[in-house]
PDB file of C-alpha atoms in Angstrom:
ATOM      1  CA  UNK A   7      36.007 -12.240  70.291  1.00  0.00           C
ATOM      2  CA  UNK A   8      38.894 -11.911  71.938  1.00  0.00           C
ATOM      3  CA  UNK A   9      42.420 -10.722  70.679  1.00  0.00           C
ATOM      4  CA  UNK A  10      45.976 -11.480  72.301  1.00  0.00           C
ATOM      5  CA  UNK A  11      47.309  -8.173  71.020  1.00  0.00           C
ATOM      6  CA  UNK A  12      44.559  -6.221  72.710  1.00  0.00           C
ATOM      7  CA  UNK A  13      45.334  -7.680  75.693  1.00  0.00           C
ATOM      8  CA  UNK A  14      42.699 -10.597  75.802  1.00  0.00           C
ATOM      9  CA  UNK A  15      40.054  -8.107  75.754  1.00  0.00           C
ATOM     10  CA  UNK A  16      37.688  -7.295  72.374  1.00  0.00           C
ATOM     11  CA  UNK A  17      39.214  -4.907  70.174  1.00  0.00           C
ATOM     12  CA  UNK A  18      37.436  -1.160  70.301  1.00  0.00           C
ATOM     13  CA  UNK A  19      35.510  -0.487  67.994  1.00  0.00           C
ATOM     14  CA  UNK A  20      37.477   2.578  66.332  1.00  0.00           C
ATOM     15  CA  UNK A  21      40.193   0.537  65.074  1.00  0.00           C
ATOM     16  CA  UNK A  22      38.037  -1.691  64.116  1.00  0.00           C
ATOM     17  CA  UNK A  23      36.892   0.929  62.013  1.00  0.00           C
ATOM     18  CA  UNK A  24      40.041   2.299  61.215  1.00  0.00           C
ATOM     19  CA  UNK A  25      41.091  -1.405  60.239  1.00  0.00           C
ATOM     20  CA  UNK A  26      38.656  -1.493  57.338  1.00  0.00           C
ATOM     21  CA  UNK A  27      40.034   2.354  56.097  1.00  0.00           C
ATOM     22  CA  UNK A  28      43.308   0.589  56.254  1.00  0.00           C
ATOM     23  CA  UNK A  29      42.364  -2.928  53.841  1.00  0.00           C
ATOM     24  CA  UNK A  30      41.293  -0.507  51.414  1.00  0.00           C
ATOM     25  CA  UNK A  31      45.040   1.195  50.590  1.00  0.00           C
ATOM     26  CA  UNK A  32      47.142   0.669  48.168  1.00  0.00           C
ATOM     27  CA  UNK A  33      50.544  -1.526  49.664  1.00  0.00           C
ATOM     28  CA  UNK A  34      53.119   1.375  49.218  1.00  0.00           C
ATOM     29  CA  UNK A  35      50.717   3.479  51.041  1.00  0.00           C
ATOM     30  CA  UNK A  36      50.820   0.963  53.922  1.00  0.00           C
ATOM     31  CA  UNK A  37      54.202   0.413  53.924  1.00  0.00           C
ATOM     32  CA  UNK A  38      54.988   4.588  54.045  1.00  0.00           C
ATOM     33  CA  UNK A  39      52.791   4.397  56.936  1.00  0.00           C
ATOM     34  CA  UNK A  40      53.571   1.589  58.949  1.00  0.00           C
ATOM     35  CA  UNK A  41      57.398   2.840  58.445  1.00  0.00           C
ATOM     36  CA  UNK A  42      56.192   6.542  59.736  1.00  0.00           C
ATOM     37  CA  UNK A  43      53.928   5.395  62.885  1.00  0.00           C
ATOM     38  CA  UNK A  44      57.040   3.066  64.032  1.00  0.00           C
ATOM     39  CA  UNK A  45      59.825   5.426  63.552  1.00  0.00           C
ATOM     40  CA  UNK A  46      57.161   7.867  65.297  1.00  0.00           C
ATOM     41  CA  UNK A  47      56.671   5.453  67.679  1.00  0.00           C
ATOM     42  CA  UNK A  48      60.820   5.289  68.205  1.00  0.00           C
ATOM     43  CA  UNK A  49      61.206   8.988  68.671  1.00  0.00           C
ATOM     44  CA  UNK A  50      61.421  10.653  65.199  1.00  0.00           C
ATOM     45  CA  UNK A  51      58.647  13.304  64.101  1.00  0.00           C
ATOM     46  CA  UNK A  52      55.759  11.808  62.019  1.00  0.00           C
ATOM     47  CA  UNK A  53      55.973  13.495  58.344  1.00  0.00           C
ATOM     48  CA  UNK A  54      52.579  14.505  57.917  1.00  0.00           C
ATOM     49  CA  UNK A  55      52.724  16.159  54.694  1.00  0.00           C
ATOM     50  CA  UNK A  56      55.061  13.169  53.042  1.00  0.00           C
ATOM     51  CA  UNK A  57      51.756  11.242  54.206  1.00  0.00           C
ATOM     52  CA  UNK A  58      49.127  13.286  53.167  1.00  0.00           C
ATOM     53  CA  UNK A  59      50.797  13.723  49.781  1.00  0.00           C
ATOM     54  CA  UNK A  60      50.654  10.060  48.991  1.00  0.00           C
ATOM     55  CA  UNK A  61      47.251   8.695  51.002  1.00  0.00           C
ATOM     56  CA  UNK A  62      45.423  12.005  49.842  1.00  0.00           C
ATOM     57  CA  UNK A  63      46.244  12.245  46.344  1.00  0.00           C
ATOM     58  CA  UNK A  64      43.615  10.310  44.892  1.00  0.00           C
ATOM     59  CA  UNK A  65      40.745  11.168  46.523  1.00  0.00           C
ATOM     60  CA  UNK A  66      39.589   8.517  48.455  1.00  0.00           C
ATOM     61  CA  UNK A  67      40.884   9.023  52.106  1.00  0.00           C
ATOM     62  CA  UNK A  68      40.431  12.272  54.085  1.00  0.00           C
ATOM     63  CA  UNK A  69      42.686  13.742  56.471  1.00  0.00           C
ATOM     64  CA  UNK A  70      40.608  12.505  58.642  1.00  0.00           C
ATOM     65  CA  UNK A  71      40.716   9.041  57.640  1.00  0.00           C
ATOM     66  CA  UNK A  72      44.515   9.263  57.425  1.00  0.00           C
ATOM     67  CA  UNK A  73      44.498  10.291  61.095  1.00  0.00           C
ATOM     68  CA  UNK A  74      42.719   7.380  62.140  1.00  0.00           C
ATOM     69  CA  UNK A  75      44.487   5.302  60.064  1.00  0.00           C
ATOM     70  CA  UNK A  76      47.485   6.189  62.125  1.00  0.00           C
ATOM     71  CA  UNK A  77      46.065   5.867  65.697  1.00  0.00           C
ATOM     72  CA  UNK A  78      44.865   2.225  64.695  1.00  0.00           C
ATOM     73  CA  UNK A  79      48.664   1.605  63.671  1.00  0.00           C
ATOM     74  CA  UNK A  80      49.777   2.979  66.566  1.00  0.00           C
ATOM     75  CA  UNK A  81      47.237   0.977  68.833  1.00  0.00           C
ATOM     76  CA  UNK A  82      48.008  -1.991  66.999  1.00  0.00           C
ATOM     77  CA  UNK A  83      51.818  -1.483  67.263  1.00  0.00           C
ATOM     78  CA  UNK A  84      51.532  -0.569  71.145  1.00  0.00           C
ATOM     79  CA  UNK A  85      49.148  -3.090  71.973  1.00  0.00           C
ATOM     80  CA  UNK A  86      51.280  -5.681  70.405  1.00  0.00           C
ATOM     81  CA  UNK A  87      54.759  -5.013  72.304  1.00  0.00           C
ATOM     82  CA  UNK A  88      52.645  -4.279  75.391  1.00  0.00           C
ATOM     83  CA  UNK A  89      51.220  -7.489  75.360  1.00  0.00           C
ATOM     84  CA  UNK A  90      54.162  -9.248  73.907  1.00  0.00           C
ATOM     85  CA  UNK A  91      52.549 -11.081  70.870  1.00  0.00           C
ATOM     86  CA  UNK A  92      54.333 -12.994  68.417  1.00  0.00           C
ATOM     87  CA  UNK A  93      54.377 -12.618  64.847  1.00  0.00           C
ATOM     88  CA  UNK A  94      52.169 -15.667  63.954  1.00  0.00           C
ATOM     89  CA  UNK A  95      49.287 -14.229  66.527  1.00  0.00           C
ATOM     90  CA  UNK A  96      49.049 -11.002  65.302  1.00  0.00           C
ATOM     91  CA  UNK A  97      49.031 -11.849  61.650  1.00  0.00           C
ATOM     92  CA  UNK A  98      46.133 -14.266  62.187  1.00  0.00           C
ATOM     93  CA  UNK A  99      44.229 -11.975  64.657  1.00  0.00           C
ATOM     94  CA  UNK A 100      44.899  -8.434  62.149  1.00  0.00           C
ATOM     95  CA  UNK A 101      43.501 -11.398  59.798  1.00  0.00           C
ATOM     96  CA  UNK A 102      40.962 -11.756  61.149  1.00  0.00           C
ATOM     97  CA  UNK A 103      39.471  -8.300  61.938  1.00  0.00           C
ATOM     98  CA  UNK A 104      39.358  -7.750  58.258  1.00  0.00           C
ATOM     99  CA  UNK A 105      42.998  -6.602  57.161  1.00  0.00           C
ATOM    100  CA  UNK A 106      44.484  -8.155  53.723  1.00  0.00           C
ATOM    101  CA  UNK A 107      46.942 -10.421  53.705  1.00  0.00           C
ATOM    102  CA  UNK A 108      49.497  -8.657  52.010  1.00  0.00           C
ATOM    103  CA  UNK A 109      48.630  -5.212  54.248  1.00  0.00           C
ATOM    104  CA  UNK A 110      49.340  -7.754  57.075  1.00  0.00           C
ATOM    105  CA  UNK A 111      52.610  -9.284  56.202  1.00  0.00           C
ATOM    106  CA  UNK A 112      53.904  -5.633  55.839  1.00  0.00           C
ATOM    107  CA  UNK A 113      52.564  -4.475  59.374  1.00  0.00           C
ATOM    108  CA  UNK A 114      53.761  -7.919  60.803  1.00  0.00           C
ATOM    109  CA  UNK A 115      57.611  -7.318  59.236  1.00  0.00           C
ATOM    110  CA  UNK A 116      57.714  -4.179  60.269  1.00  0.00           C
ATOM    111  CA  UNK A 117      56.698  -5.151  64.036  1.00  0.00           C
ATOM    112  CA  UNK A 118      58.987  -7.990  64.264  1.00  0.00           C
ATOM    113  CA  UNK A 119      62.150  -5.543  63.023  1.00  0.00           C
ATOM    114  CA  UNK A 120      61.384  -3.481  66.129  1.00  0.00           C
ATOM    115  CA  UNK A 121      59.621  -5.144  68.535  1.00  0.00           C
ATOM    116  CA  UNK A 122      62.083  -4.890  71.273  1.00  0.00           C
ATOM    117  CA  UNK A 123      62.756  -1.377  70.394  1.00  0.00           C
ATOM    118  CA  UNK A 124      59.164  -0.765  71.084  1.00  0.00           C
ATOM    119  CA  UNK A 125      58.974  -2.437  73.933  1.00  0.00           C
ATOM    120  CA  UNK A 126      62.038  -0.434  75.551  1.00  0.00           C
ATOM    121  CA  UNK A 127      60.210   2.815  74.713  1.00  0.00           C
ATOM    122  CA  UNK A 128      57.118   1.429  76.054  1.00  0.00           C
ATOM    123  CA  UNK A 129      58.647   0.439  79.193  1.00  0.00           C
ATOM    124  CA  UNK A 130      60.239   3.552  79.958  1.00  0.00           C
ATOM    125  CA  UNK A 131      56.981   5.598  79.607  1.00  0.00           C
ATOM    126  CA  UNK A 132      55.172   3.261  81.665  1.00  0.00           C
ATOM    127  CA  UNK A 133      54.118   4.376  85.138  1.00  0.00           C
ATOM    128  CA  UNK A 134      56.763   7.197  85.249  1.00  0.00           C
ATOM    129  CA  UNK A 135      54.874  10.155  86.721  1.00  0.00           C
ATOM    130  CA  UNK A 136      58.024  11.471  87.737  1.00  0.00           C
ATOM    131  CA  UNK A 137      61.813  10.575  87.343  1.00  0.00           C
ATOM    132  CA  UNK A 138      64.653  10.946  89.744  1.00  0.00           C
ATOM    133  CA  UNK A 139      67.273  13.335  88.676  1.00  0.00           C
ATOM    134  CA  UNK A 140      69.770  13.343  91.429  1.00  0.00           C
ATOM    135  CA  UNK A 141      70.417  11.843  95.065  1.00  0.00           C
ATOM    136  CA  UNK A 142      73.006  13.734  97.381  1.00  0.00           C
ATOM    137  CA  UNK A 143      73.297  13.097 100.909  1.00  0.00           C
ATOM    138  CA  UNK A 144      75.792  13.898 103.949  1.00  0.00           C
ATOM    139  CA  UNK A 145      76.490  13.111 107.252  1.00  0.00           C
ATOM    140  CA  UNK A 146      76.447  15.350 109.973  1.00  0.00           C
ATOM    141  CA  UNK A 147      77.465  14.687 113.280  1.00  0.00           C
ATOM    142  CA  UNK A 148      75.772  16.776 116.211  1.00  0.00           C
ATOM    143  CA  UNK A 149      77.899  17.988 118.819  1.00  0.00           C
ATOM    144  CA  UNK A 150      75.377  20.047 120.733  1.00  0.00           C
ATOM    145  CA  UNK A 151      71.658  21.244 120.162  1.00  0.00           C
ATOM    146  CA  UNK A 152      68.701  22.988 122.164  1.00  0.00           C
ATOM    147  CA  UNK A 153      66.329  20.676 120.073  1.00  0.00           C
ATOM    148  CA  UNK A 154      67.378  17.509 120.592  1.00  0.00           C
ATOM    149  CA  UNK A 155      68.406  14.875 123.279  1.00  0.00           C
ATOM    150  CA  UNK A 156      70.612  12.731 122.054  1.00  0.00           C
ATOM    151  CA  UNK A 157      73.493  14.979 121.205  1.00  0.00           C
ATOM    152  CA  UNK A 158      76.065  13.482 119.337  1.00  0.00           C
ATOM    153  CA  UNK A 159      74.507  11.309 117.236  1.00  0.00           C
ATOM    154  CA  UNK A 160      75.168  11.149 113.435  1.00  0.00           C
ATOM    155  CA  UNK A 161      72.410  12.411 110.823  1.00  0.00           C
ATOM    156  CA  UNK A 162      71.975  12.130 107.166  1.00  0.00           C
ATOM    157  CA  UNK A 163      70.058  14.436 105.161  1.00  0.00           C
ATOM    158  CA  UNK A 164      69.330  13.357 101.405  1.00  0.00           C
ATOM    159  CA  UNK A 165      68.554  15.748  98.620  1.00  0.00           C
ATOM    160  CA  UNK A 166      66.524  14.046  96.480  1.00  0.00           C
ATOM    161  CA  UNK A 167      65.954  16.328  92.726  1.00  0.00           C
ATOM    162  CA  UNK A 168      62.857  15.179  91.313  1.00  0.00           C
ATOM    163  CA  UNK A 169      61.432  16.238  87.761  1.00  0.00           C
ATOM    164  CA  UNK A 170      57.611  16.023  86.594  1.00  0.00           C
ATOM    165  CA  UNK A 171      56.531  18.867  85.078  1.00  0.00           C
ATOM    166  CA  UNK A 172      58.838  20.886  86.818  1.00  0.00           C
ATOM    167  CA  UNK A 173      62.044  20.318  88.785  1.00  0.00           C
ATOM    168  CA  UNK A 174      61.843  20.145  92.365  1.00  0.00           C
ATOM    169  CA  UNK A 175      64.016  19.270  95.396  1.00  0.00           C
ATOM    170  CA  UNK A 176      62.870  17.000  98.271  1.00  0.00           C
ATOM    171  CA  UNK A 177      65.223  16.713 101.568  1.00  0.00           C
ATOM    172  CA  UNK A 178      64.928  14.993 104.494  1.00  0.00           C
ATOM    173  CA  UNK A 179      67.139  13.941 107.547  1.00  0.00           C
ATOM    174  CA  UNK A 180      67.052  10.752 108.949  1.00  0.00           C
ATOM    175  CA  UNK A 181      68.041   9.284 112.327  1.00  0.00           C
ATOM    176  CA  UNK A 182      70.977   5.908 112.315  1.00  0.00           C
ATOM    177  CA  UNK A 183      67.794   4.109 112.941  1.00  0.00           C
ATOM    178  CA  UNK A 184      65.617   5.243 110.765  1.00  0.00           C
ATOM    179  CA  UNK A 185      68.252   5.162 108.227  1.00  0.00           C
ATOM    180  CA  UNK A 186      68.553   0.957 108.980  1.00  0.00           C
ATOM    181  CA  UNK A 187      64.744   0.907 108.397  1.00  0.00           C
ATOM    182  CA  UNK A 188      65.219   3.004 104.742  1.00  0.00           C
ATOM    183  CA  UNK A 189      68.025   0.982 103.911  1.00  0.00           C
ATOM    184  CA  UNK A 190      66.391  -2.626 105.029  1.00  0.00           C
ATOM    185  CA  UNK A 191      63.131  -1.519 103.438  1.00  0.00           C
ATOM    186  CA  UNK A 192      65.092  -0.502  99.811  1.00  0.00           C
ATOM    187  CA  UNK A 193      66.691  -3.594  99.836  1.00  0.00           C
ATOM    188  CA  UNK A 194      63.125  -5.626 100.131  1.00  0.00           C
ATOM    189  CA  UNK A 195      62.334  -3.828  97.370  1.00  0.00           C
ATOM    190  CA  UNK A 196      64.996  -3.895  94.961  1.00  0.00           C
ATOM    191  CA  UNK A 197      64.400  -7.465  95.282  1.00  0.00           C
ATOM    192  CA  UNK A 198      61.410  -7.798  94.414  1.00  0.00           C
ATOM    193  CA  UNK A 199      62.222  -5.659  91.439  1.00  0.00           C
ATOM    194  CA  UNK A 200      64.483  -8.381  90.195  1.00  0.00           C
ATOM    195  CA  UNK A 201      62.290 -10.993  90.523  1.00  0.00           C
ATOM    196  CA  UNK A 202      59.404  -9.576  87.870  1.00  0.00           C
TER     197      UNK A 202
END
């Protein structure tokens, strides 16, 4: 079967799984950790031990079960921004791979409250192997050189700081005409860009 919030594919089997671990807790215990994954998922630190303490306490779950209790929320709460599902969807769908009602309407709430918040974060971690720290550039005008022929012609030489793992510092000096052909070929770009 296929599932909107997995992206019209068949959901894995591990949340699957982890689905069924989750229909058998209690509804505070869903609520504490739907409320953790998000605000995990938003940028604050995941409280492990306020989790453990409540999902652990009687037994039943493992830390291990707790743990992949957390990646299915997480999956499920990705998935579902990614893919831009609406409330109604996912509540039938989470439904229907086995999930309670009442665990659902909590996960559903919660998802609708920050859904574009999600999606924001999402976005910006998307594709970004590296990010763009700072441009500089300068014009210099040649007035005599042994290396090329066309003395007196402008150049501009960008210093582009990139950071991936590392910070790192790419320059390059471009000819008028070149720098037409950059500029053109930017512009075709950056409008495409708008249009998605």
């Amino acid at each position: 079967m296929r599932f909107r919030f997995c992206g019209d594919q068949d959901c894995p089997d591990w949340a699957l799984a982890e689905i069924a671990t989750l229909s058998k807790i209690s509804l505070p215990e869903m609520k504490l950790l739907c409320v953790q994954v998000v605000r995990d998922m938003l940028g604050d630190q995941l409280d492990y031990n306020k989790i453990y303490r409540l999902t652990t306490s009687d037994a039943k779950y493992t830390s291990g079960d707790v743990k992949g209790s957390i990646a299915a929320l997480q999956f499920i709460f990705a998935s579902s921004a990614k893919h831009g599902v609406d409330e109604e969807s996912l509540s039938r769908e989470i439904q229907q791979l086995g999930l309670p009602k009442e665990h659902t309407s909590i996960l559903c709430k919660l998802y609708v409250d920050n859904c574009k918040e999600l999606h924001e974060i999402l976005r910006s971690k998307t594709l970004r192997l590296s990010k763009l720290e700072d441009v500089q550039w300068r014009v210099d005008y040649v007035l005599g050189s042994s290396h090329l022929k066309d003395v007196g012609s402008p150049m501009t030489t960008f210093n582009l700081k990139v950071r991936t793992t590392e910070e790192t510092i790419h320059s390059f000096t471009l000819t008028p005409k070149k720098l037409r052909i950059l500029l053109f070929e930017m512009k075709q770009l950056h409008s495409l860009m708008e249009g998605i």
